[in-house]
Amino acid sequence: MVVAMASAATYGLYFTTNSNTNRYKFPIFEPKTHSWPAAFVSSPPIILEKKSVGLSSSIIGIIPRAAPSATAVESDDTDTVPTPKVIIDQDTDPDATVVEITFGDRLGALMDTMKALKNLGLNVAKANVLLDSSGKHNKFAITKADTGRKVEDPELLEAIRLTIINNLLEYHPESSSQLAMGATFGVEPPKEKVDVDIATHIRVDDDGPNCSLLYMETADRPGLLVDLVKIITDVNITVESGEFDTEGLLAKAKFHVSYRGKAIIRPLQQVLANSLRYFLRRPTTEEASF
C-alpha cells in the first residue's frame, strides 16, 4: 500500500509505506475492514488488526552495527548517566532529514555512526555541533544516496533511528539502562519499566484551516515510528511532516496532519486519538480485555 501525501507547506514532505516491499521487515498490522459513520470518512477506512510488534531477529540483522574501535568511549559508573536523545526532524530543512543526537558531553565525532548510516544507502553530512547546559548536540543532514532527496519512507526513518541507538549502545554501554532499546539491543535493560497506559499522552490542536498538530508521548519500543504512521494513515488522515524524538525510555512525536487538505474536525480527532491509544496499550492489558 502506498500512501501519497501532499503538504500544504511550501516544502512538502511525504511519508510512504509499502507493505508489499517492506524491505526493512518491520512489524506491521493486518488490514481488517470496518464500517465508520459517513460523517467521518468518505469511504470505509482500513482498520488494523493488531499483531505482535516485537522486533524480530531479521530486523536486528539489517541494522548496521559498528565494530568496537579505539575511539570508543569507556563508561564511567561514578558519573550520573545523562538521558540519551535522538531527534528525527522533518520540518527544519526542506531538502534533508535532520538528525540530532545528544548524550551529555560523552559523544565524540560519531564517525562510526555516520558510516553505519551510509550503509543504509544514505548521504550523511555533519551539519554542526551545539553546546549548551544539557551537553553536546550533534546534528546531521541526511538524504537518500540514489535520489539526493530527504528520507520519506517511515521504515527507513525507523532504520535510521535504530541504527543510531544501536551504535550508541555499542560505544556507550552505560546508556543501555537509560534507553527502552536497552532491553532489546543493550547489555543492561532499564531498571524501571514504563507503564504505557500512564506514559501515553495524545493531543490534537488546530494549526490553521488546512492542518492540525498531533502531539504524542508514549513508551518507546522498536518499530514504533512505522506503527504510528500506519495507524494514522489507515484512518484516512494524511501525515504531512513532523518530528520524532527518542528521549530515554520515552518517544515523543509531533506530526502535521490533515484530512482531505483541511484541519481535522473534532469527531475525527477523537477517532484518531482512540485508535492510537488502542494500539499503544501494553499487550497484557489488551489480552486481559478479551
PDB file of C-alpha atoms in Angstrom:
ATOM      1  CA  MET A   1       0.000   0.000   0.000  1.00  0.00           C
ATOM      2  CA  VAL A   2       1.390   3.362  -0.951  1.00  0.00           C
ATOM      3  CA  VAL A   3       0.070   6.431   0.811  1.00  0.00           C
ATOM      4  CA  ALA A   4       0.865   9.623  -1.076  1.00  0.00           C
ATOM      5  CA  MET A   5       0.701  12.770   0.970  1.00  0.00           C
ATOM      6  CA  ALA A   6       0.628  16.358  -0.208  1.00  0.00           C
ATOM      7  CA  SER A   7       1.761  19.050   2.176  1.00  0.00           C
ATOM      8  CA  ALA A   8       0.176  22.442   2.490  1.00  0.00           C
ATOM      9  CA  ALA A   9       3.595  23.836   3.337  1.00  0.00           C
ATOM     10  CA  THR A  10       5.850  25.116   0.617  1.00  0.00           C
ATOM     11  CA  TYR A  11       8.450  22.414   1.090  1.00  0.00           C
ATOM     12  CA  GLY A  12       6.284  19.280   1.123  1.00  0.00           C
ATOM     13  CA  LEU A  13       7.066  16.092   2.985  1.00  0.00           C
ATOM     14  CA  TYR A  14       5.594  12.700   2.256  1.00  0.00           C
ATOM     15  CA  PHE A  15       5.512   9.614   4.431  1.00  0.00           C
ATOM     16  CA  THR A  16       5.072   6.486   2.339  1.00  0.00           C
ATOM     17  CA  THR A  17       4.724   2.891   3.358  1.00  0.00           C
ATOM     18  CA  ASN A  18       4.520  -0.153   1.116  1.00  0.00           C
ATOM     19  CA  SER A  19       3.571  -3.408   2.774  1.00  0.00           C
ATOM     20  CA  ASN A  20       4.451  -5.354  -0.384  1.00  0.00           C
ATOM     21  CA  THR A  21       8.017  -4.130  -0.336  1.00  0.00           C
ATOM     22  CA  ASN A  22       8.631  -3.966   3.393  1.00  0.00           C
ATOM     23  CA  ARG A  23      12.345  -4.389   2.815  1.00  0.00           C
ATOM     24  CA  TYR A  24      13.313  -3.452   6.358  1.00  0.00           C
ATOM     25  CA  LYS A  25      10.924  -6.133   7.717  1.00  0.00           C
ATOM     26  CA  PHE A  26       9.470  -4.013  10.464  1.00  0.00           C
ATOM     27  CA  PRO A  27       6.359  -5.383  12.218  1.00  0.00           C
ATOM     28  CA  ILE A  28       3.109  -4.483  10.545  1.00  0.00           C
ATOM     29  CA  PHE A  29      -0.585  -4.897  11.194  1.00  0.00           C
ATOM     30  CA  GLU A  30      -3.026  -6.920   9.145  1.00  0.00           C
ATOM     31  CA  PRO A  31      -5.825  -4.893   7.500  1.00  0.00           C
ATOM     32  CA  LYS A  32      -9.397  -5.553   8.572  1.00  0.00           C
ATOM     33  CA  THR A  33     -12.498  -3.990   7.036  1.00  0.00           C
ATOM     34  CA  HIS A  34     -14.617  -1.929   9.420  1.00  0.00           C
ATOM     35  CA  SER A  35     -17.530   0.447   8.975  1.00  0.00           C
ATOM     36  CA  TRP A  36     -17.371   4.083  10.081  1.00  0.00           C
ATOM     37  CA  PRO A  37     -20.010   6.833  10.017  1.00  0.00           C
ATOM     38  CA  ALA A  38     -20.087   8.624   6.682  1.00  0.00           C
ATOM     39  CA  ALA A  39     -19.574  11.934   8.504  1.00  0.00           C
ATOM     40  CA  PHE A  40     -16.016  10.895   9.386  1.00  0.00           C
ATOM     41  CA  VAL A  41     -14.669   9.457   6.155  1.00  0.00           C
ATOM     42  CA  SER A  42     -15.638   9.443   2.511  1.00  0.00           C
ATOM     43  CA  SER A  43     -15.007   5.711   2.237  1.00  0.00           C
ATOM     44  CA  PRO A  44     -14.602   2.960   4.834  1.00  0.00           C
ATOM     45  CA  PRO A  45     -11.023   3.131   6.142  1.00  0.00           C
ATOM     46  CA  ILE A  46      -8.827   0.148   6.736  1.00  0.00           C
ATOM     47  CA  ILE A  47      -8.635  -0.645  10.449  1.00  0.00           C
ATOM     48  CA  LEU A  48      -5.655  -2.627  11.597  1.00  0.00           C
ATOM     49  CA  GLU A  49      -5.883  -5.971  13.301  1.00  0.00           C
ATOM     50  CA  LYS A  50      -3.141  -5.860  15.912  1.00  0.00           C
ATOM     51  CA  LYS A  51      -0.301  -8.350  15.734  1.00  0.00           C
ATOM     52  CA  SER A  52       2.841  -8.797  17.735  1.00  0.00           C
ATOM     53  CA  VAL A  53       5.174  -5.824  17.428  1.00  0.00           C
ATOM     54  CA  GLY A  54       8.261  -7.496  18.840  1.00  0.00           C
ATOM     55  CA  LEU A  55      11.415  -6.821  16.878  1.00  0.00           C
ATOM     56  CA  SER A  56      12.404  -9.981  15.020  1.00  0.00           C
ATOM     57  CA  SER A  57      15.924 -11.275  14.540  1.00  0.00           C
ATOM     58  CA  SER A  58      15.674 -10.387  10.842  1.00  0.00           C
ATOM     59  CA  ILE A  59      15.370  -6.711  11.754  1.00  0.00           C
ATOM     60  CA  ILE A  60      18.305  -6.867  14.120  1.00  0.00           C
ATOM     61  CA  GLY A  61      20.318  -8.346  11.281  1.00  0.00           C
ATOM     62  CA  ILE A  62      19.776  -5.389   8.934  1.00  0.00           C
ATOM     63  CA  ILE A  63      20.786  -2.710  11.427  1.00  0.00           C
ATOM     64  CA  PRO A  64      24.448  -1.953  10.697  1.00  0.00           C
ATOM     65  CA  ARG A  65      26.492  -2.410  13.814  1.00  0.00           C
ATOM     66  CA  ALA A  66      29.945  -0.872  14.032  1.00  0.00           C
ATOM     67  CA  ALA A  67      32.739  -2.951  15.492  1.00  0.00           C
ATOM     68  CA  PRO A  68      34.358  -1.617  18.685  1.00  0.00           C
ATOM     69  CA  SER A  69      37.382   0.544  17.997  1.00  0.00           C
ATOM     70  CA  ALA A  70      39.972   2.516  19.871  1.00  0.00           C
ATOM     71  CA  THR A  71      37.719   5.562  19.607  1.00  0.00           C
ATOM     72  CA  ALA A  72      35.034   4.017  21.780  1.00  0.00           C
ATOM     73  CA  VAL A  73      34.412   5.955  24.953  1.00  0.00           C
ATOM     74  CA  GLU A  74      34.616   3.968  28.172  1.00  0.00           C
ATOM     75  CA  SER A  75      31.756   4.309  30.630  1.00  0.00           C
ATOM     76  CA  ASP A  76      32.296   5.905  33.999  1.00  0.00           C
ATOM     77  CA  ASP A  77      29.962   4.470  36.618  1.00  0.00           C
ATOM     78  CA  THR A  78      30.845   7.229  39.066  1.00  0.00           C
ATOM     79  CA  ASP A  79      29.157   9.853  36.891  1.00  0.00           C
ATOM     80  CA  THR A  80      25.466  10.448  36.577  1.00  0.00           C
ATOM     81  CA  VAL A  81      24.460   8.959  33.244  1.00  0.00           C
ATOM     82  CA  PRO A  82      22.708  11.595  31.104  1.00  0.00           C
ATOM     83  CA  THR A  83      19.491  10.889  29.209  1.00  0.00           C
ATOM     84  CA  PRO A  84      20.226   9.927  25.587  1.00  0.00           C
ATOM     85  CA  LYS A  85      18.216  11.793  22.958  1.00  0.00           C
ATOM     86  CA  VAL A  86      17.773  11.132  19.242  1.00  0.00           C
ATOM     87  CA  ILE A  87      15.670  13.603  17.248  1.00  0.00           C
ATOM     88  CA  ILE A  88      14.485  12.980  13.679  1.00  0.00           C
ATOM     89  CA  ASP A  89      13.349  16.320  12.289  1.00  0.00           C
ATOM     90  CA  GLN A  90      11.401  16.510   9.015  1.00  0.00           C
ATOM     91  CA  ASP A  91      10.338  20.151   9.473  1.00  0.00           C
ATOM     92  CA  THR A  92      13.507  22.244   9.665  1.00  0.00           C
ATOM     93  CA  ASP A  93      15.123  21.551   6.280  1.00  0.00           C
ATOM     94  CA  PRO A  94      13.010  21.251   3.105  1.00  0.00           C
ATOM     95  CA  ASP A  95      15.711  19.231   1.359  1.00  0.00           C
ATOM     96  CA  ALA A  96      17.109  16.930   4.044  1.00  0.00           C
ATOM     97  CA  THR A  97      16.168  14.921   7.104  1.00  0.00           C
ATOM     98  CA  VAL A  98      17.878  16.496  10.111  1.00  0.00           C
ATOM     99  CA  VAL A  99      19.018  14.153  12.879  1.00  0.00           C
ATOM    100  CA  GLU A 100      20.228  15.371  16.267  1.00  0.00           C
ATOM    101  CA  ILE A 101      21.997  13.149  18.814  1.00  0.00           C
ATOM    102  CA  THR A 102      22.685  14.159  22.416  1.00  0.00           C
ATOM    103  CA  PHE A 103      24.207  12.204  25.290  1.00  0.00           C
ATOM    104  CA  GLY A 104      25.535  14.806  27.690  1.00  0.00           C
ATOM    105  CA  ASP A 105      29.140  15.617  26.808  1.00  0.00           C
ATOM    106  CA  ARG A 106      30.115  11.994  26.153  1.00  0.00           C
ATOM    107  CA  LEU A 107      29.807  11.808  22.375  1.00  0.00           C
ATOM    108  CA  GLY A 108      32.808  12.025  20.097  1.00  0.00           C
ATOM    109  CA  ALA A 109      32.913  12.655  16.354  1.00  0.00           C
ATOM    110  CA  LEU A 110      30.411   9.836  15.679  1.00  0.00           C
ATOM    111  CA  MET A 111      32.318   8.717  12.595  1.00  0.00           C
ATOM    112  CA  ASP A 112      31.226   5.106  13.122  1.00  0.00           C
ATOM    113  CA  THR A 113      27.596   6.171  13.325  1.00  0.00           C
ATOM    114  CA  MET A 114      27.922   8.146  10.094  1.00  0.00           C
ATOM    115  CA  LYS A 115      29.470   5.109   8.398  1.00  0.00           C
ATOM    116  CA  ALA A 116      26.645   2.850   9.626  1.00  0.00           C
ATOM    117  CA  LEU A 117      24.045   5.281   8.267  1.00  0.00           C
ATOM    118  CA  LYS A 118      25.793   5.391   4.901  1.00  0.00           C
ATOM    119  CA  ASN A 119      25.459   1.607   4.783  1.00  0.00           C
ATOM    120  CA  LEU A 120      21.685   2.167   4.653  1.00  0.00           C
ATOM    121  CA  GLY A 121      22.100   3.906   1.291  1.00  0.00           C
ATOM    122  CA  LEU A 122      22.227   7.429   2.671  1.00  0.00           C
ATOM    123  CA  ASN A 123      24.298  10.546   2.228  1.00  0.00           C
ATOM    124  CA  VAL A 124      25.276  11.883   5.639  1.00  0.00           C
ATOM    125  CA  ALA A 125      26.714  15.362   6.164  1.00  0.00           C
ATOM    126  CA  LYS A 126      27.609  16.653   9.593  1.00  0.00           C
ATOM    127  CA  ALA A 127      25.879  19.997   9.896  1.00  0.00           C
ATOM    128  CA  ASN A 128      27.079  21.398  13.206  1.00  0.00           C
ATOM    129  CA  VAL A 129      27.726  20.786  16.872  1.00  0.00           C
ATOM    130  CA  LEU A 130      25.981  22.898  19.507  1.00  0.00           C
ATOM    131  CA  LEU A 131      26.955  23.121  23.160  1.00  0.00           C
ATOM    132  CA  ASP A 132      24.615  24.083  25.978  1.00  0.00           C
ATOM    133  CA  SER A 133      23.887  23.143  29.583  1.00  0.00           C
ATOM    134  CA  SER A 134      22.420  19.773  28.519  1.00  0.00           C
ATOM    135  CA  GLY A 135      25.555  18.751  26.646  1.00  0.00           C
ATOM    136  CA  LYS A 136      26.781  18.477  23.077  1.00  0.00           C
ATOM    137  CA  HIS A 137      24.196  18.325  20.287  1.00  0.00           C
ATOM    138  CA  ASN A 138      25.473  16.624  17.124  1.00  0.00           C
ATOM    139  CA  LYS A 139      23.405  17.419  14.045  1.00  0.00           C
ATOM    140  CA  PHE A 140      23.451  15.634  10.682  1.00  0.00           C
ATOM    141  CA  ALA A 141      21.734  16.341   7.374  1.00  0.00           C
ATOM    142  CA  ILE A 142      20.657  13.087   5.722  1.00  0.00           C
ATOM    143  CA  THR A 143      19.461  12.420   2.173  1.00  0.00           C
ATOM    144  CA  LYS A 144      18.963   9.291   0.092  1.00  0.00           C
ATOM    145  CA  ALA A 145      22.050   8.434  -1.930  1.00  0.00           C
ATOM    146  CA  ASP A 146      20.091   7.398  -5.031  1.00  0.00           C
ATOM    147  CA  THR A 147      17.869  10.485  -5.265  1.00  0.00           C
ATOM    148  CA  GLY A 148      19.616  13.166  -3.201  1.00  0.00           C
ATOM    149  CA  ARG A 149      16.281  13.891  -1.503  1.00  0.00           C
ATOM    150  CA  LYS A 150      15.221  13.732   2.131  1.00  0.00           C
ATOM    151  CA  VAL A 151      14.057  10.449   3.592  1.00  0.00           C
ATOM    152  CA  GLU A 152      10.297   9.941   3.229  1.00  0.00           C
ATOM    153  CA  ASP A 153       9.822   6.235   3.959  1.00  0.00           C
ATOM    154  CA  PRO A 154       8.863   5.626   7.634  1.00  0.00           C
ATOM    155  CA  GLU A 155      10.550   2.215   7.535  1.00  0.00           C
ATOM    156  CA  LEU A 156      13.840   3.812   6.532  1.00  0.00           C
ATOM    157  CA  LEU A 157      13.371   6.562   9.116  1.00  0.00           C
ATOM    158  CA  GLU A 158      12.933   3.874  11.774  1.00  0.00           C
ATOM    159  CA  ALA A 159      16.021   2.058  10.477  1.00  0.00           C
ATOM    160  CA  ILE A 160      17.954   5.331  10.877  1.00  0.00           C
ATOM    161  CA  ARG A 161      16.701   5.692  14.445  1.00  0.00           C
ATOM    162  CA  LEU A 162      17.551   2.118  15.420  1.00  0.00           C
ATOM    163  CA  THR A 163      20.976   2.331  13.782  1.00  0.00           C
ATOM    164  CA  ILE A 164      21.854   5.429  15.798  1.00  0.00           C
ATOM    165  CA  ILE A 165      20.586   3.895  19.036  1.00  0.00           C
ATOM    166  CA  ASN A 166      22.383   0.619  18.312  1.00  0.00           C
ATOM    167  CA  ASN A 167      25.705   2.422  17.847  1.00  0.00           C
ATOM    168  CA  LEU A 168      25.062   4.474  20.967  1.00  0.00           C
ATOM    169  CA  LEU A 169      24.617   1.255  22.924  1.00  0.00           C
ATOM    170  CA  GLU A 170      27.738  -0.218  21.324  1.00  0.00           C
ATOM    171  CA  TYR A 171      30.093   2.646  22.132  1.00  0.00           C
ATOM    172  CA  HIS A 172      28.386   3.862  25.290  1.00  0.00           C
ATOM    173  CA  PRO A 173      27.082   0.737  27.071  1.00  0.00           C
ATOM    174  CA  GLU A 174      26.250   2.864  30.095  1.00  0.00           C
ATOM    175  CA  SER A 175      23.345   4.247  28.043  1.00  0.00           C
ATOM    176  CA  SER A 176      21.684   0.820  27.940  1.00  0.00           C
ATOM    177  CA  SER A 177      19.770   1.241  31.191  1.00  0.00           C
ATOM    178  CA  GLN A 178      18.619   4.697  30.084  1.00  0.00           C
ATOM    179  CA  LEU A 179      17.026   3.572  26.817  1.00  0.00           C
ATOM    180  CA  ALA A 180      13.983   1.424  26.149  1.00  0.00           C
ATOM    181  CA  MET A 181      16.016  -0.234  23.389  1.00  0.00           C
ATOM    182  CA  GLY A 182      18.457  -1.403  26.052  1.00  0.00           C
ATOM    183  CA  ALA A 183      16.110  -4.309  26.727  1.00  0.00           C
ATOM    184  CA  THR A 184      16.446  -5.420  23.088  1.00  0.00           C
ATOM    185  CA  PHE A 185      19.932  -4.384  21.988  1.00  0.00           C
ATOM    186  CA  GLY A 186      21.810  -3.357  25.134  1.00  0.00           C
ATOM    187  CA  VAL A 187      23.893  -5.056  27.808  1.00  0.00           C
ATOM    188  CA  GLU A 188      21.625  -3.904  30.631  1.00  0.00           C
ATOM    189  CA  PRO A 189      17.861  -3.378  30.399  1.00  0.00           C
ATOM    190  CA  PRO A 190      16.232  -0.351  32.033  1.00  0.00           C
ATOM    191  CA  LYS A 191      15.806  -0.734  35.781  1.00  0.00           C
ATOM    192  CA  GLU A 192      12.233   0.547  35.592  1.00  0.00           C
ATOM    193  CA  LYS A 193       9.594  -0.400  33.040  1.00  0.00           C
ATOM    194  CA  VAL A 194       7.392   2.385  31.749  1.00  0.00           C
ATOM    195  CA  ASP A 195       3.651   1.809  32.090  1.00  0.00           C
ATOM    196  CA  VAL A 196       2.287   2.503  28.619  1.00  0.00           C
ATOM    197  CA  ASP A 197      -1.166   3.460  29.889  1.00  0.00           C
ATOM    198  CA  ILE A 198       0.281   6.072  32.224  1.00  0.00           C
ATOM    199  CA  ALA A 199       3.016   7.325  29.875  1.00  0.00           C
ATOM    200  CA  THR A 200       0.796   7.748  26.807  1.00  0.00           C
ATOM    201  CA  HIS A 201      -0.481  11.274  26.155  1.00  0.00           C
ATOM    202  CA  ILE A 202      -2.185  12.312  22.906  1.00  0.00           C
ATOM    203  CA  ARG A 203      -3.418  15.759  21.909  1.00  0.00           C
ATOM    204  CA  VAL A 204      -4.639  17.233  18.619  1.00  0.00           C
ATOM    205  CA  ASP A 205      -4.625  21.014  18.141  1.00  0.00           C
ATOM    206  CA  ASP A 206      -5.744  23.149  15.225  1.00  0.00           C
ATOM    207  CA  ASP A 207      -2.951  24.742  13.221  1.00  0.00           C
ATOM    208  CA  GLY A 208      -4.850  26.919  10.801  1.00  0.00           C
ATOM    209  CA  PRO A 209      -7.664  25.950   8.422  1.00  0.00           C
ATOM    210  CA  ASN A 210      -5.646  23.395   6.453  1.00  0.00           C
ATOM    211  CA  CYS A 211      -3.694  21.496   9.080  1.00  0.00           C
ATOM    212  CA  SER A 212      -3.762  20.124  12.616  1.00  0.00           C
ATOM    213  CA  LEU A 213      -0.938  19.285  15.006  1.00  0.00           C
ATOM    214  CA  LEU A 214      -0.832  15.852  16.595  1.00  0.00           C
ATOM    215  CA  TYR A 215       1.253  15.686  19.774  1.00  0.00           C
ATOM    216  CA  MET A 216       2.025  12.305  21.247  1.00  0.00           C
ATOM    217  CA  GLU A 217       4.173  10.860  24.020  1.00  0.00           C
ATOM    218  CA  THR A 218       4.411   7.165  24.881  1.00  0.00           C
ATOM    219  CA  ALA A 219       6.771   4.384  25.942  1.00  0.00           C
ATOM    220  CA  ASP A 220       9.395   3.759  23.289  1.00  0.00           C
ATOM    221  CA  ARG A 221       9.872   0.420  21.539  1.00  0.00           C
ATOM    222  CA  PRO A 222      11.391  -0.883  18.290  1.00  0.00           C
ATOM    223  CA  GLY A 223       9.222  -0.246  15.238  1.00  0.00           C
ATOM    224  CA  LEU A 224       7.188   2.478  16.919  1.00  0.00           C
ATOM    225  CA  LEU A 225       7.616   5.139  14.228  1.00  0.00           C
ATOM    226  CA  VAL A 226       6.430   2.762  11.500  1.00  0.00           C
ATOM    227  CA  ASP A 227       3.403   1.725  13.543  1.00  0.00           C
ATOM    228  CA  LEU A 228       2.356   5.293  14.344  1.00  0.00           C
ATOM    229  CA  VAL A 229       2.425   6.439  10.715  1.00  0.00           C
ATOM    230  CA  LYS A 230       0.472   3.374   9.610  1.00  0.00           C
ATOM    231  CA  ILE A 231      -2.182   3.787  12.298  1.00  0.00           C
ATOM    232  CA  ILE A 232      -2.664   7.453  11.351  1.00  0.00           C
ATOM    233  CA  THR A 233      -2.857   6.871   7.598  1.00  0.00           C
ATOM    234  CA  ASP A 234      -5.178   3.903   7.960  1.00  0.00           C
ATOM    235  CA  VAL A 235      -7.895   6.154   9.375  1.00  0.00           C
ATOM    236  CA  ASN A 236      -7.595   8.250   6.193  1.00  0.00           C
ATOM    237  CA  ILE A 237      -5.508  11.008   7.784  1.00  0.00           C
ATOM    238  CA  THR A 238      -2.522  12.448   5.939  1.00  0.00           C
ATOM    239  CA  VAL A 239       0.818  12.936   7.670  1.00  0.00           C
ATOM    240  CA  GLU A 240       2.457  15.922   6.005  1.00  0.00           C
ATOM    241  CA  SER A 241       5.600  16.434   8.084  1.00  0.00           C
ATOM    242  CA  GLY A 242       6.772  16.065  11.631  1.00  0.00           C
ATOM    243  CA  GLU A 243       9.369  15.348  14.260  1.00  0.00           C
ATOM    244  CA  PHE A 244      10.023  12.129  16.167  1.00  0.00           C
ATOM    245  CA  ASP A 245      12.120  12.218  19.343  1.00  0.00           C
ATOM    246  CA  THR A 246      13.603   9.378  21.344  1.00  0.00           C
ATOM    247  CA  GLU A 247      14.239  10.639  24.850  1.00  0.00           C
ATOM    248  CA  GLY A 248      15.413   7.946  27.217  1.00  0.00           C
ATOM    249  CA  LEU A 249      12.569   5.488  27.788  1.00  0.00           C
ATOM    250  CA  LEU A 250      10.015   7.682  26.021  1.00  0.00           C
ATOM    251  CA  ALA A 251       9.154   8.561  22.442  1.00  0.00           C
ATOM    252  CA  LYS A 252       7.680  11.952  21.587  1.00  0.00           C
ATOM    253  CA  ALA A 253       6.126  12.861  18.253  1.00  0.00           C
ATOM    254  CA  LYS A 254       4.752  15.984  16.630  1.00  0.00           C
ATOM    255  CA  PHE A 255       3.025  15.398  13.310  1.00  0.00           C
ATOM    256  CA  HIS A 256       1.371  17.902  10.973  1.00  0.00           C
ATOM    257  CA  VAL A 257      -1.774  16.086   9.856  1.00  0.00           C
ATOM    258  CA  SER A 258      -4.829  16.818   7.732  1.00  0.00           C
ATOM    259  CA  TYR A 259      -7.948  15.234   6.289  1.00  0.00           C
ATOM    260  CA  ARG A 260      -8.566  15.981   2.624  1.00  0.00           C
ATOM    261  CA  GLY A 261      -6.339  19.029   2.806  1.00  0.00           C
ATOM    262  CA  LYS A 262      -8.158  20.521   5.783  1.00  0.00           C
ATOM    263  CA  ALA A 263      -7.698  20.594   9.547  1.00  0.00           C
ATOM    264  CA  ILE A 264      -9.157  17.569  11.320  1.00  0.00           C
ATOM    265  CA  ILE A 265     -12.652  18.123  12.758  1.00  0.00           C
ATOM    266  CA  ARG A 266     -13.310  17.313  16.421  1.00  0.00           C
ATOM    267  CA  PRO A 267     -15.090  13.954  15.926  1.00  0.00           C
ATOM    268  CA  LEU A 268     -12.279  12.688  13.690  1.00  0.00           C
ATOM    269  CA  GLN A 269      -9.711  13.932  16.217  1.00  0.00           C
ATOM    270  CA  GLN A 270     -11.354  11.665  18.780  1.00  0.00           C
ATOM    271  CA  VAL A 271     -11.312   8.720  16.345  1.00  0.00           C
ATOM    272  CA  LEU A 272      -7.601   9.282  15.761  1.00  0.00           C
ATOM    273  CA  ALA A 273      -6.782   9.564  19.466  1.00  0.00           C
ATOM    274  CA  ASN A 274      -8.788   6.440  20.312  1.00  0.00           C
ATOM    275  CA  SER A 275      -7.114   4.448  17.527  1.00  0.00           C
ATOM    276  CA  LEU A 276      -3.648   5.437  18.738  1.00  0.00           C
ATOM    277  CA  ARG A 277      -4.427   4.664  22.368  1.00  0.00           C
ATOM    278  CA  TYR A 278      -5.774   1.249  21.419  1.00  0.00           C
ATOM    279  CA  PHE A 279      -2.643   0.232  19.525  1.00  0.00           C
ATOM    280  CA  LEU A 280      -0.268   1.690  22.095  1.00  0.00           C
ATOM    281  CA  ARG A 281      -1.700  -0.225  25.035  1.00  0.00           C
ATOM    282  CA  ARG A 282       0.606  -2.793  26.549  1.00  0.00           C
ATOM    283  CA  PRO A 283      -0.130  -6.366  25.339  1.00  0.00           C
ATOM    284  CA  THR A 284      -1.127  -7.631  28.811  1.00  0.00           C
ATOM    285  CA  THR A 285      -3.873  -5.034  29.005  1.00  0.00           C
ATOM    286  CA  GLU A 286      -5.219  -5.982  25.585  1.00  0.00           C
ATOM    287  CA  GLU A 287      -5.175  -9.717  26.253  1.00  0.00           C
ATOM    288  CA  ALA A 288      -6.913  -9.292  29.589  1.00  0.00           C
ATOM    289  CA  SER A 289      -9.775  -7.393  27.919  1.00  0.00           C
ATOM    290  CA  PHE A 290     -10.879 -10.417  25.875  1.00  0.00           C
TER     291      PHE A 290
END
